[in-house]
Tab-separated table of C-alpha atoms and ligand atoms in Angstrom:
chain	number	residue	atom	x	y	z
A	1	MET	CA	102.920	-150.918	34.325
A	2	THR	CA	104.730	-153.314	36.986
A	3	SER	CA	102.125	-156.070	35.929
A	4	THR	CA	105.132	-158.288	35.166
A	5	ILE	CA	105.541	-161.674	36.423
A	6	ARG	CA	108.629	-161.890	38.463
A	7	SER	CA	109.687	-165.214	37.054
A	8	VAL	CA	108.773	-167.778	34.543
A	9	PRO	CA	106.487	-170.499	35.757
A	10	THR	CA	107.834	-173.336	37.166
A	11	GLY	CA	106.136	-177.235	38.095
A	12	ALA	CA	106.346	-175.445	41.827
A	13	THR	CA	104.246	-172.349	40.880
A	14	ARG	CA	100.971	-171.994	42.782
A	15	VAL	CA	98.104	-170.874	40.465
A	16	ALA	CA	95.143	-168.626	40.873
A	17	ALA	CA	92.841	-167.397	38.330
A	18	VAL	CA	89.473	-165.476	37.622
A	19	ILE	CA	86.353	-167.032	35.724
A	20	GLY	CA	83.760	-164.904	33.992
A	21	SER	CA	81.849	-164.655	30.815
A	22	PRO	CA	83.021	-162.181	29.108
A	23	VAL	CA	86.616	-162.034	30.990
A	24	ARG	CA	89.049	-160.988	28.655
A	25	HIS	CA	88.645	-157.357	29.760
A	26	SER	CA	89.139	-158.140	33.610
A	27	LEU	CA	91.457	-156.151	35.305
A	28	SER	CA	92.286	-159.041	38.080
A	29	PRO	CA	95.302	-160.758	35.851
A	30	ALA	CA	97.256	-157.021	36.174
A	31	LEU	CA	96.001	-156.583	39.804
A	32	HIS	CA	96.933	-159.871	41.123
A	33	ASN	CA	99.858	-160.588	39.172
A	34	ALA	CA	101.394	-157.323	39.940
A	35	ALA	CA	100.791	-158.247	43.742
A	36	PHE	CA	102.859	-161.678	43.255
A	37	ALA	CA	105.464	-159.716	41.640
A	38	ALA	CA	105.911	-157.158	44.559
A	39	THR	CA	105.493	-159.798	47.333
A	40	GLY	CA	108.163	-162.359	45.570
A	41	LEU	CA	105.809	-165.015	45.975
A	42	ASP	CA	105.829	-167.945	43.327
A	43	TRP	CA	102.430	-167.710	41.988
A	44	VAL	CA	100.694	-166.616	38.847
A	45	TYR	CA	97.107	-165.619	38.063
A	46	LEU	CA	95.008	-166.527	34.552
A	47	ALA	CA	91.997	-165.660	33.456
A	48	PHE	CA	89.563	-168.261	32.029
A	49	GLU	CA	86.199	-167.703	30.085
A	50	VAL	CA	83.617	-170.121	31.466
A	51	ALA	CA	80.294	-170.201	29.824
A	52	PRO	CA	77.227	-169.342	31.801
A	53	GLY	CA	75.861	-172.198	33.915
A	54	ARG	CA	79.341	-173.780	33.818
A	55	ALA	CA	80.676	-172.583	36.936
A	56	GLY	CA	80.246	-175.870	38.643
A	57	ASP	CA	82.514	-177.556	36.080
A	58	ALA	CA	84.847	-174.828	36.776
A	59	LEU	CA	85.069	-175.413	40.641
A	60	GLN	CA	85.666	-179.022	40.092
A	61	ALA	CA	88.595	-178.316	37.586
A	62	MET	CA	89.854	-175.925	40.436
A	63	ARG	CA	89.988	-179.102	42.894
A	64	VAL	CA	91.320	-181.565	40.321
A	65	LEU	CA	93.753	-179.015	38.899
A	66	GLY	CA	95.049	-177.731	42.484
A	67	ILE	CA	94.106	-174.004	41.886
A	68	GLU	CA	94.347	-172.409	44.959
A	69	GLY	CA	92.758	-168.867	44.527
A	70	LEU	CA	89.710	-168.280	42.304
A	71	SER	CA	88.103	-164.813	41.390
A	72	VAL	CA	84.475	-165.129	40.407
A	73	THR	CA	82.739	-162.528	38.147
A	74	MET	CA	79.535	-162.208	36.324
A	75	PRO	CA	77.662	-164.119	35.521
A	76	HIS	CA	78.645	-166.886	37.876
A	77	LYS	CA	78.596	-165.409	41.480
A	78	ALA	CA	75.499	-166.747	42.565
A	79	GLN	CA	76.162	-170.647	41.388
A	80	VAL	CA	79.434	-170.603	42.756
A	81	ALA	CA	77.772	-169.845	46.103
A	82	ASP	CA	75.606	-172.963	45.552
A	83	THR	CA	78.010	-175.299	44.928
A	84	VAL	CA	81.138	-174.303	46.991
A	85	ASP	CA	81.565	-176.587	49.967
A	86	VAL	CA	80.946	-173.440	52.403
A	87	CYS	CA	80.237	-169.878	52.375
A	88	THR	CA	81.141	-166.884	54.748
A	89	PRO	CA	78.555	-165.351	56.421
A	90	ALA	CA	78.453	-162.443	54.079
A	91	ALA	CA	78.391	-164.423	51.054
A	92	ALA	CA	75.744	-166.689	52.283
A	93	ALA	CA	73.677	-163.592	53.078
A	94	LEU	CA	74.218	-162.420	49.580
A	95	GLY	CA	74.288	-165.501	47.890
A	96	ALA	CA	76.946	-164.145	45.789
A	97	VAL	CA	80.455	-165.513	45.662
A	98	ASN	CA	83.446	-163.378	44.253
A	99	CYS	CA	86.452	-165.247	45.790
A	100	VAL	CA	87.094	-168.695	46.500
A	101	GLN	CA	89.850	-169.974	48.904
A	102	SER	CA	90.783	-173.708	48.515
A	103	VAL	CA	91.580	-174.909	52.220
A	104	ASP	CA	92.799	-178.472	52.048
A	105	GLY	CA	90.753	-179.455	49.029
A	106	ARG	CA	87.575	-177.957	50.635
A	107	LEU	CA	86.493	-174.698	48.553
A	108	VAL	CA	85.586	-171.783	51.073
A	109	GLY	CA	83.398	-169.060	49.390
A	110	HIS	CA	83.789	-165.217	50.269
A	111	ASN	CA	82.354	-162.257	48.987
A	112	THR	CA	85.037	-159.370	49.238
A	113	ASP	CA	82.984	-156.464	47.423
A	114	GLY	CA	81.581	-154.916	50.446
A	115	ASP	CA	84.667	-155.329	52.643
A	116	GLY	CA	86.428	-153.897	50.059
A	117	PHE	CA	84.335	-151.029	49.645
A	118	VAL	CA	84.780	-149.939	53.376
A	119	ASP	CA	88.453	-150.581	53.261
A	120	SER	CA	88.161	-147.823	50.342
A	121	LEU	CA	86.519	-145.462	52.333
A	122	ARG	CA	88.895	-146.012	55.326
A	123	GLU	CA	91.909	-145.526	52.975
A	124	GLU	CA	90.682	-142.767	50.925
A	125	ALA	CA	88.302	-140.628	53.084
A	126	ALA	CA	89.645	-141.784	56.420
A	127	PHE	CA	85.774	-142.477	56.792
A	128	ASP	CA	84.885	-145.320	59.512
A	129	PRO	CA	81.175	-146.035	59.202
A	130	THR	CA	80.497	-146.974	63.027
A	131	GLY	CA	77.429	-144.981	64.343
A	132	LYS	CA	77.340	-143.087	60.839
A	133	GLN	CA	73.851	-142.465	58.699
A	134	ALA	CA	74.502	-144.185	54.927
A	135	VAL	CA	72.103	-144.238	52.150
A	136	VAL	CA	72.749	-146.505	49.264
A	137	LEU	CA	71.448	-145.835	45.805
A	138	GLY	CA	70.612	-149.263	44.134
A	139	ALA	CA	69.764	-152.525	45.124
A	140	GLY	CA	71.607	-154.747	42.737
A	141	GLY	CA	74.475	-156.945	43.499
A	142	ALA	CA	77.189	-154.269	44.387
A	143	ALA	CA	74.715	-152.509	46.465
A	144	ARG	CA	73.558	-155.593	48.502
A	145	ALA	CA	77.341	-156.428	49.067
A	146	VAL	CA	78.006	-152.483	50.372
A	147	VAL	CA	74.618	-152.709	52.566
A	148	VAL	CA	75.989	-155.943	54.400
A	149	ALA	CA	79.683	-154.675	54.777
A	150	LEU	CA	78.194	-150.886	56.224
A	151	ALA	CA	76.003	-152.698	58.505
A	152	ALA	CA	78.676	-155.562	59.898
A	153	ALA	CA	81.143	-152.267	59.939
A	154	GLY	CA	78.738	-150.837	62.757
A	155	ALA	CA	76.697	-147.961	60.734
A	156	ALA	CA	73.904	-146.795	62.764
A	157	GLU	CA	71.545	-146.713	59.651
A	158	VAL	CA	71.432	-147.863	56.315
A	159	VAL	CA	68.605	-146.549	53.952
A	160	VAL	CA	68.657	-147.951	50.638
A	161	VAL	CA	66.988	-146.069	47.562
A	162	ASN	CA	66.066	-147.666	44.300
A	163	ARG	CA	63.997	-147.222	41.713
A	164	THR	CA	62.505	-150.792	42.015
A	165	VAL	CA	61.075	-150.278	45.791
A	166	ASP	CA	60.748	-154.146	46.125
A	167	ARG	CA	64.538	-154.742	45.450
A	168	ALA	CA	65.096	-151.739	47.941
A	169	VAL	CA	63.174	-153.261	50.793
A	170	GLU	CA	64.947	-156.812	50.203
A	171	ALA	CA	68.592	-155.101	50.218
A	172	ALA	CA	67.679	-153.177	53.429
A	173	ARG	CA	66.633	-156.150	55.124
A	174	LEU	CA	70.581	-157.597	54.441
A	175	ALA	CA	71.344	-154.520	57.298
A	176	GLY	CA	69.035	-156.240	59.850
A	177	SER	CA	68.006	-153.643	62.406
A	178	VAL	CA	69.943	-150.544	61.068
A	179	GLY	CA	68.420	-151.497	57.677
A	180	ARG	CA	65.469	-149.998	55.737
A	181	ALA	CA	64.254	-148.713	52.196
A	182	GLY	CA	63.767	-144.962	51.698
A	183	GLY	CA	63.626	-142.308	49.334
A	184	LEU	CA	65.902	-139.272	48.209
A	185	ASP	CA	64.621	-137.026	51.047
A	186	ALA	CA	67.277	-139.374	53.264
A	187	VAL	CA	70.097	-138.195	51.205
A	188	PRO	CA	70.795	-134.935	53.107
A	189	GLY	CA	70.934	-136.191	55.993
A	190	ALA	CA	73.259	-138.889	55.469
A	191	ASP	CA	77.373	-138.977	56.350
A	192	LEU	CA	77.604	-141.011	53.538
A	193	VAL	CA	76.056	-141.201	49.996
A	194	VAL	CA	76.803	-144.530	47.763
A	195	ASN	CA	75.762	-144.414	44.076
A	196	ALA	CA	75.461	-148.522	43.380
A	197	THR	CA	73.410	-147.787	40.712
A	198	SER	CA	74.780	-147.907	37.091
A	199	ILE	CA	73.536	-144.276	36.609
A	200	GLY	CA	76.584	-142.084	35.428
A	201	MET	CA	78.524	-144.967	33.616
A	202	SER	CA	79.826	-144.460	30.132
A	203	GLY	CA	77.144	-145.640	27.265
A	204	THR	CA	74.367	-146.189	29.676
A	205	GLY	CA	72.312	-143.394	28.497
A	206	GLY	CA	69.008	-142.257	30.364
A	207	PRO	CA	69.860	-139.962	33.747
A	208	THR	CA	73.569	-138.975	34.574
A	209	LEU	CA	73.059	-138.181	38.442
A	210	PRO	CA	71.605	-140.585	40.872
A	211	CYS	CA	70.399	-138.105	43.364
A	212	PRO	CA	69.867	-134.060	42.742
A	213	VAL	CA	72.987	-132.155	43.077
A	214	GLU	CA	71.449	-129.781	45.767
A	215	ALA	CA	70.805	-132.847	48.113
A	216	LEU	CA	74.723	-133.421	48.844
A	217	ARG	CA	76.375	-131.275	51.215
A	218	PRO	CA	79.617	-130.117	53.241
A	219	GLY	CA	80.787	-132.891	55.646
A	220	GLN	CA	79.652	-135.658	53.534
A	221	VAL	CA	81.494	-138.317	51.738
A	222	VAL	CA	80.100	-139.329	48.360
A	223	ALA	CA	81.044	-142.624	47.266
A	224	ASP	CA	80.749	-143.604	43.242
A	225	LEU	CA	80.919	-147.295	42.598
A	226	VAL	CA	80.689	-146.694	38.879
A	227	TYR	CA	84.688	-146.474	37.670
A	228	GLN	CA	83.751	-145.716	33.908
A	229	PRO	CA	84.280	-142.619	33.742
A	230	LEU	CA	86.628	-142.408	36.797
A	231	ASP	CA	85.073	-139.003	37.480
A	232	THR	CA	81.487	-139.325	37.074
A	233	PRO	CA	78.954	-136.591	37.186
A	234	LEU	CA	77.752	-137.440	40.756
A	235	LEU	CA	81.525	-137.084	42.142
A	236	GLN	CA	81.446	-133.676	40.530
A	237	ALA	CA	78.459	-132.548	41.791
A	238	ALA	CA	79.558	-133.852	45.369
A	239	ARG	CA	82.788	-131.683	45.199
A	240	SER	CA	80.849	-128.506	43.720
A	241	GLN	CA	78.959	-128.660	46.812
A	242	GLY	CA	82.146	-129.205	49.304
A	243	ALA	CA	81.578	-133.076	49.987
A	244	VAL	CA	84.353	-135.557	49.783
A	245	ALA	CA	84.266	-137.456	46.863
A	246	VAL	CA	85.508	-141.236	46.494
A	247	ASN	CA	85.684	-142.990	42.961
A	248	GLY	CA	85.252	-146.918	42.162
A	249	VAL	CA	88.769	-147.978	41.660
A	250	GLY	CA	89.402	-148.167	45.510
A	251	MET	CA	86.666	-150.780	45.800
A	252	LEU	CA	87.882	-152.800	42.837
A	253	LEU	CA	91.502	-152.669	44.368
A	254	HIS	CA	90.456	-153.573	47.868
A	255	GLN	CA	88.001	-156.553	46.931
A	256	ALA	CA	91.142	-157.761	45.133
A	257	ALA	CA	93.880	-156.884	47.773
A	258	ARG	CA	91.489	-159.146	50.684
A	259	ALA	CA	91.191	-162.003	47.885
A	260	PHE	CA	94.907	-161.902	47.757
A	261	THR	CA	95.534	-161.855	51.340
A	262	ILE	CA	92.876	-164.813	51.729
A	263	TRP	CA	94.620	-166.994	49.342
A	264	THR	CA	98.396	-166.584	50.463
A	265	GLY	CA	98.224	-164.877	54.113
A	266	VAL	CA	100.413	-162.084	52.791
A	267	PRO	CA	99.198	-158.179	53.411
A	268	ALA	CA	98.582	-157.124	49.877
A	269	PRO	CA	100.847	-154.552	48.219
A	270	ILE	CA	98.024	-152.076	47.329
A	271	ASP	CA	100.421	-149.475	45.834
A	272	ALA	CA	101.600	-152.029	43.342
A	273	MET	CA	98.269	-152.881	42.728
A	274	ARG	CA	97.073	-149.713	41.895
A	275	ALA	CA	99.960	-148.701	39.348
A	276	ALA	CA	99.390	-152.176	37.705
A	277	VAL	CA	95.844	-150.739	36.633
A	278	ALA	CA	96.587	-146.942	36.953
A	279	ASP	CA	96.862	-146.411	32.801
A	280	ARG	CA	93.844	-148.027	32.599
A	281	PHE	CA	92.037	-145.235	34.420
A	282	ARG	CA	93.866	-141.978	32.956
B	1	NAP	P1	73.087	-154.480	39.096
B	1	NAP	O1	73.055	-155.724	39.986
B	1	NAP	O2	72.850	-154.433	37.490
B	1	NAP	O3	71.912	-153.327	39.520
B	1	NAP	C1	71.924	-152.186	38.814
B	1	NAP	C2	71.186	-150.901	39.906
B	1	NAP	O4	70.981	-149.496	38.874
B	1	NAP	C3	69.742	-151.438	40.356
B	1	NAP	O5	69.322	-150.852	41.501
B	1	NAP	C4	68.979	-150.550	38.992
B	1	NAP	O6	67.586	-150.339	39.488
B	1	NAP	C5	69.817	-149.451	39.017
B	1	NAP	N1	69.542	-148.599	38.308
B	1	NAP	C6	69.959	-149.132	36.525
B	1	NAP	N2	69.563	-147.589	35.604
B	1	NAP	C7	68.964	-146.969	36.426
B	1	NAP	C8	68.192	-145.847	36.085
B	1	NAP	N3	68.030	-145.304	34.823
B	1	NAP	N4	67.454	-145.123	37.181
B	1	NAP	C9	67.596	-145.935	38.086
B	1	NAP	N5	68.212	-146.882	39.066
B	1	NAP	C10	68.752	-147.367	37.852
B	1	NAP	O7	74.910	-153.878	38.875
B	1	NAP	P2	75.468	-154.075	39.993
B	1	NAP	O8	76.345	-155.060	39.639
B	1	NAP	O9	74.854	-153.838	41.121
B	1	NAP	O10	76.410	-152.903	39.586
B	1	NAP	C11	76.200	-151.705	39.884
B	1	NAP	C12	77.092	-150.415	39.234
B	1	NAP	O11	78.286	-150.911	40.237
B	1	NAP	C13	77.625	-150.719	38.035
B	1	NAP	O12	77.995	-149.458	37.611
B	1	NAP	C14	78.724	-151.458	38.053
B	1	NAP	O13	79.999	-151.005	37.164
B	1	NAP	C15	79.410	-150.834	39.623
B	1	NAP	N6	80.160	-152.033	40.233
B	1	NAP	C16	81.465	-151.231	40.370
B	1	NAP	C17	82.435	-152.225	41.358
B	1	NAP	C18	83.567	-151.436	42.109
B	1	NAP	O14	84.332	-152.437	42.317
B	1	NAP	N7	83.877	-150.273	41.951
B	1	NAP	C19	82.010	-153.469	41.626
B	1	NAP	C20	80.832	-154.031	41.130
B	1	NAP	C21	79.749	-152.921	40.548
B	1	NAP	P3	66.527	-151.599	39.523
B	1	NAP	O15	66.292	-152.361	40.509
B	1	NAP	O16	65.366	-150.822	39.696
B	1	NAP	O17	66.457	-151.775	38.069
């Protein structure tokens, strides 16, 4: 593991952190401290357990203590979006912030999940969404971030398929004119199929595949946001059908990489970040 802090923090060390509840399992400290070490930056990254409903207090602490970067995880993303001074367009559309940047004491809320996902497609499958047909399975927080990012990246169509149809309609609206709610019959025609449901996640029970195996075909990119297990039943099915399979670790890495660059202005050392969490995915 390369996630050691380069030197002992001093009075000049700059601070970033994650807030969440629960937060002790978070991979973010390992990812970001590895990135600070690899780039030689005198920063340290901590994890703070913040009780539900207390995100506003955490932002106030950020201001008072001079914490320069904050990652935000469950259950605080919506409250932080309501509390920061300004949101980026994607974070405002989603009503969810996963990254806060302090700019001269002003707190800027970003959402790097969707763009991180698109980065992972580009890096791992050389897939550019521009002009492509995408199907997103699911309409929760992760799905919505992916829908916004695919539309922003120039997808020709983003079809949202969800068990609860009203939520699919609402999520598809986030893609503007290229979004629509649809059914599983859209899957065979898609260039990109994204599982953003929790189907396939360890310990969830119920169905293990979010769409029929036969709906997948060669030439498609099939991405699963679920990363526990790393090799999900959907990814196995995708490979068996000749599709390209992309696991959920890339999104996790690249959303953190984007946050790192927002805070520090320095390109993220992706390989060092990947190595820092590799043993968690064996
Ligand atoms: P969420 O807001 O709770 O949404 C869950 C989605 O899954 C909803 O669309 C829900 O449909 C659907 N679903 C759950 N069980 C289902 C079932 N048995 N049959 C059909 N649909 C079902 O969760 P989320 O935060 O979006 O996360 C979704 C998944 O993405 C999780 O596995 C999470 O671990 C993963 N994720 C990965 C990353 C990453 O970095 N790779 C980031 C975020 C999330 P209804 O609307 O009908 O309930």
